[in-house]
Coordinates of C-alpha atoms in Angstrom, one line a residue:
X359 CA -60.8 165.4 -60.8
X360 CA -59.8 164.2 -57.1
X361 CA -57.9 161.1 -57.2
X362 CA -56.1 160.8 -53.9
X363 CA -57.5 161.8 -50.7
X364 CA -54.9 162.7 -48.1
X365 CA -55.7 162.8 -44.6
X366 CA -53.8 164.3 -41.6
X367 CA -55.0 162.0 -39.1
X368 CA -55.7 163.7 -35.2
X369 CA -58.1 165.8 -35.4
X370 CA -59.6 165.0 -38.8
X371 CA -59.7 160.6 -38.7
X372 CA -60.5 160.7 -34.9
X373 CA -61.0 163.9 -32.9
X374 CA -58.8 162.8 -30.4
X375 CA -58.4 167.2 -29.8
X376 CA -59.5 166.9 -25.9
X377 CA -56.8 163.6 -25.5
X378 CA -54.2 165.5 -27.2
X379 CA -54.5 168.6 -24.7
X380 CA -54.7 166.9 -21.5
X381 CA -51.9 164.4 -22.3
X382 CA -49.7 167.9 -23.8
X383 CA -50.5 169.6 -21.0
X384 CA -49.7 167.0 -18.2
X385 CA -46.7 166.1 -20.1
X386 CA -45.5 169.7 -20.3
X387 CA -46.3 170.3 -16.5
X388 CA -44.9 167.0 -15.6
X389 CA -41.2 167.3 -17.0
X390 CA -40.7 171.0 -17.8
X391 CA -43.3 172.2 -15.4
X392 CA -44.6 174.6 -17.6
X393 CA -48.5 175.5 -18.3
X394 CA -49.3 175.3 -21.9
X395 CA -51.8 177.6 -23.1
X396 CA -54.3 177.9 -25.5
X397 CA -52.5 179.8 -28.2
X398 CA -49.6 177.9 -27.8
X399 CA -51.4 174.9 -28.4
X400 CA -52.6 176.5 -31.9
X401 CA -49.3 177.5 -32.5
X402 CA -46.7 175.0 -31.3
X403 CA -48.1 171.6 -30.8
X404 CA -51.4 171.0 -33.1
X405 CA -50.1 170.3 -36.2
X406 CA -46.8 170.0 -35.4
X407 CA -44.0 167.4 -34.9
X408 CA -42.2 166.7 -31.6
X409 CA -39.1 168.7 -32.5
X410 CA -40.7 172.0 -33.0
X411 CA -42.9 171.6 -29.8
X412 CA -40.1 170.3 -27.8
X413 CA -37.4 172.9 -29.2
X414 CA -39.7 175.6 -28.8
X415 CA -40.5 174.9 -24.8
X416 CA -37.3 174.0 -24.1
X417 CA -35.7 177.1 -26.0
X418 CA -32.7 174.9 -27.4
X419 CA -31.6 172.3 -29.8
X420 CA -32.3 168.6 -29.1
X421 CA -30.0 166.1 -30.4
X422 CA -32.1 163.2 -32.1
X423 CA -31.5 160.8 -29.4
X424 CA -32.6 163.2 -27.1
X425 CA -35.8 164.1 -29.2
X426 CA -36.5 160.2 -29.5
X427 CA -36.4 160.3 -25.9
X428 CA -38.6 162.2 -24.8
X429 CA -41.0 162.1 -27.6
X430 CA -41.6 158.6 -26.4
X431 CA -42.3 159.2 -22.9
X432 CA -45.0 162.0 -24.3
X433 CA -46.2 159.3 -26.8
X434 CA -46.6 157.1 -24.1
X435 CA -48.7 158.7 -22.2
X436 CA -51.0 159.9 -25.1
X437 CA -51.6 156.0 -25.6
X438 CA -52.4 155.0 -22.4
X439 CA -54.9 158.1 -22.6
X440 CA -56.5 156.7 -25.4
X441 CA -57.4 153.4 -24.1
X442 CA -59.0 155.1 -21.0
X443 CA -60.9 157.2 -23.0
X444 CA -62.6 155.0 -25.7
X445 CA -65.3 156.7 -26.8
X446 CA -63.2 159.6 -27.9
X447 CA -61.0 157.3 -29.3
X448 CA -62.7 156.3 -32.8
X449 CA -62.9 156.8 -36.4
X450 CA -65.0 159.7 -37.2
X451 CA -68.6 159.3 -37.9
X452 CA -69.0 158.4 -41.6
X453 CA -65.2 157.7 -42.1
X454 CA -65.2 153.9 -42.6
X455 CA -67.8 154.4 -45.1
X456 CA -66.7 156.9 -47.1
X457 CA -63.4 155.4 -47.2
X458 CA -65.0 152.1 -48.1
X459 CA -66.5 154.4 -51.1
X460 CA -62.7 155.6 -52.1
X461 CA -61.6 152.3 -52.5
X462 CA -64.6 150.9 -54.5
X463 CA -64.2 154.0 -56.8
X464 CA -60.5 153.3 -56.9
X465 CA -59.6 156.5 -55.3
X466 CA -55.9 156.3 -53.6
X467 CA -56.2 157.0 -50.1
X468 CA -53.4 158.1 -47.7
X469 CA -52.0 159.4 -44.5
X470 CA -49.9 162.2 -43.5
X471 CA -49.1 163.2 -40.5
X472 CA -46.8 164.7 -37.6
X473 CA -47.5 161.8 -35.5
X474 CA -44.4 159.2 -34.7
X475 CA -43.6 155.8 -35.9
X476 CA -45.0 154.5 -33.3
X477 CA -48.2 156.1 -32.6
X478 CA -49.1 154.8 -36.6
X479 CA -48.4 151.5 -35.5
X480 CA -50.2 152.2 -32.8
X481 CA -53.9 153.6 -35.1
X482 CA -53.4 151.2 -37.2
X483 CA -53.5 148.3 -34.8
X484 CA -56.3 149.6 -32.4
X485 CA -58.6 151.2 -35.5
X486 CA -57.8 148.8 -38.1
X487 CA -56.5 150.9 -40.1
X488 CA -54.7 148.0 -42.8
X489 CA -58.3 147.9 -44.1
X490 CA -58.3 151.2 -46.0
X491 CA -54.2 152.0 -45.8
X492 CA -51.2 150.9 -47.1
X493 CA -48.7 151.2 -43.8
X494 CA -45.5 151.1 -46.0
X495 CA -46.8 154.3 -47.7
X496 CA -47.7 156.7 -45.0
X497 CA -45.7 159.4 -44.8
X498 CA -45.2 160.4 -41.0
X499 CA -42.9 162.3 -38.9
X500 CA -39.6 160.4 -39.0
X501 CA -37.2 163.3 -39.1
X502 CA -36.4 163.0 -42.6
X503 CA -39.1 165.5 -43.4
X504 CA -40.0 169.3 -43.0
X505 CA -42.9 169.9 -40.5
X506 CA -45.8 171.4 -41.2
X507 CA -46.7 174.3 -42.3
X508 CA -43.6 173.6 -45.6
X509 CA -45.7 171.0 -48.0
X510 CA -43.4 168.3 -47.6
X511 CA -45.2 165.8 -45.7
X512 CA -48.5 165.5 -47.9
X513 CA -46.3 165.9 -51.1
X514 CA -44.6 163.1 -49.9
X515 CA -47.9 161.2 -49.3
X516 CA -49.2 161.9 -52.8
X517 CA -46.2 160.4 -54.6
X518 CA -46.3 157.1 -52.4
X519 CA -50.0 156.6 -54.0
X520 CA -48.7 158.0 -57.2
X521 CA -51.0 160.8 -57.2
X522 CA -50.0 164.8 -57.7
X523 CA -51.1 167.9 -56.0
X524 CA -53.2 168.7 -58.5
X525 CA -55.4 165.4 -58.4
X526 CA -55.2 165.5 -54.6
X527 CA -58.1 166.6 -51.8
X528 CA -56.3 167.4 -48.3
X529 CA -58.4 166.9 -44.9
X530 CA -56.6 169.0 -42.0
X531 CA -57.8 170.6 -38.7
X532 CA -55.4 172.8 -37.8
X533 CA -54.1 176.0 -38.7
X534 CA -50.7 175.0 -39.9
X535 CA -51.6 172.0 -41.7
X536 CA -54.2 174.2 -43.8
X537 CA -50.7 176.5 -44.3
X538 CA -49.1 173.0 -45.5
X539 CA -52.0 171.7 -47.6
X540 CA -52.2 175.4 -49.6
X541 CA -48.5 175.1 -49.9
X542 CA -48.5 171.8 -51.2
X543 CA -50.9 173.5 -53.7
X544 CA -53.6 170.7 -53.3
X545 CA -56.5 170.3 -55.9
X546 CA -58.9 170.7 -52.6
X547 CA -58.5 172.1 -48.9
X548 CA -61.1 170.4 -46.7
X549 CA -61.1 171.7 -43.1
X550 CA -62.1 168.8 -40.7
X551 CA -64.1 170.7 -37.5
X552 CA -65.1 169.0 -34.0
X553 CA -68.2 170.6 -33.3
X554 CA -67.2 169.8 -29.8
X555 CA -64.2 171.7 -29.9
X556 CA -63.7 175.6 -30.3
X557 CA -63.5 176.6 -34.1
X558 CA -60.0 177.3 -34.9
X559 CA -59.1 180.7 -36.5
X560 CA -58.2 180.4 -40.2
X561 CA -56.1 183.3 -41.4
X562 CA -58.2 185.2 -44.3
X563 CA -55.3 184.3 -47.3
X564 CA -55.3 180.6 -46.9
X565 CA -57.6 178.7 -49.0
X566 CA -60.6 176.1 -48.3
X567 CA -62.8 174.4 -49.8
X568 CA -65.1 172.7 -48.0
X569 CA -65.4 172.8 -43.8
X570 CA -66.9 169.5 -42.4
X571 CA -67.6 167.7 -39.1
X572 CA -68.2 164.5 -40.1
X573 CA -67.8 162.7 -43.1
X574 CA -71.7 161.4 -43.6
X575 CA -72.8 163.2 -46.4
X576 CA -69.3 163.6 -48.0
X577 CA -69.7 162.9 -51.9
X578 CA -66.5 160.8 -53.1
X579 CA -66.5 162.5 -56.4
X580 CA -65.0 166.1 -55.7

């Protein structure tokens, strides 16, 4: 029986994916002048924190202060894309329901994800997200943690709402965070799609459970 939900959030709470591209590959353009592709995308940025994108681009080591740097100046930009573009930038369709139906069945809730400090802060002032989430016990990308596709993030999650793998349902949308959630040996996979957006390409020896594009018919009891 599922008693935590965990979710990643871009990509599966808002499909921010067309934000996310244009803002990485502006800000890739911009300060390294390099053209990011679409396999690189898959590869090296969704799903990923800021050090392995960055590291991986620049083909070196960053030291944190260096990384804080210019993970801010990416983040930045990412925000101010979000307020222009609005109608991307919203919970799911079903979310605040089915969430709603979490809590009233007294099923934890959490987040995990690759995101920074200040991008949660961020979600949760614009989206409101204090209604549903504890902020104190999202787990996020502060350094501290191994980045997806090691298990360490959503592990980390589950034991802030006191739940374990086994008890836990895991909503991702990208390749390396389905590694993650199988690795974290989660009681279900859910893969969260934007029918908008290009399927991604799930290697055949990672598990799912249950694909969806919206969360309007999602039965809380799993």
């Amino acid at each position: 029986m599922i008693k935590a939900m965990i979710f990643d959030f871009n990509g599966t709470m808002i499909f921010d994916g067309g934000i996310q591209k244009d803002s990485w590959r502006a800000f890739l353009k911009q300060q390294f002048n390099r053209n990011m592709t679409e396999v690189e995308f898959a590869q090296h940025i969704a799903g990923r924190n800021n050090r392995h994108t960055f590291e991986y681009y620049l083909q070196r080591r960053l030291s944190d202060s260096e990384l804080a740097d210019i993970s801010e100046q990416k983040e930045q930009m990412y925000r101010a894309e979000c307020l222009r573009r609005v109608n991307e930038f919203q919970l799911v369709a079903g979310l605040p329901e089915f969430l709603d139906k979490c809590l009233k069945k007294q099923i934890q809730v959490n987040i995990a994800t690759a995101s920074e400090a200040s991008n949660v802060d961020f979600f949760f002032e614009q989206l409101q997200l204090d209604r549903w989430f504890d902020r104190q016990k999202v787990a996020l990308n502060d350094g501290n943690l191994a980045g997806k596709p090691a298990p360490d993030i959503f592990l980390h999650a589950m034991k802030n709402v006191g739940v374990n793998s086994e008890h836990s349902a895991i909503f991702e949308d990208s390749v390396s965070g389905i590694q993650a959630a199988n690795n974290a040996q989660a009681g279900k996979v859910i893969l969260v799609e934007d029918a908008k957006l290009a399927s991604i390409k799930i290697p055949g020896d990672l598990r799912i459970d249950q694909m969806i594009n919206d969360y309007q018919n999602l039965a809380v009891e799993m």
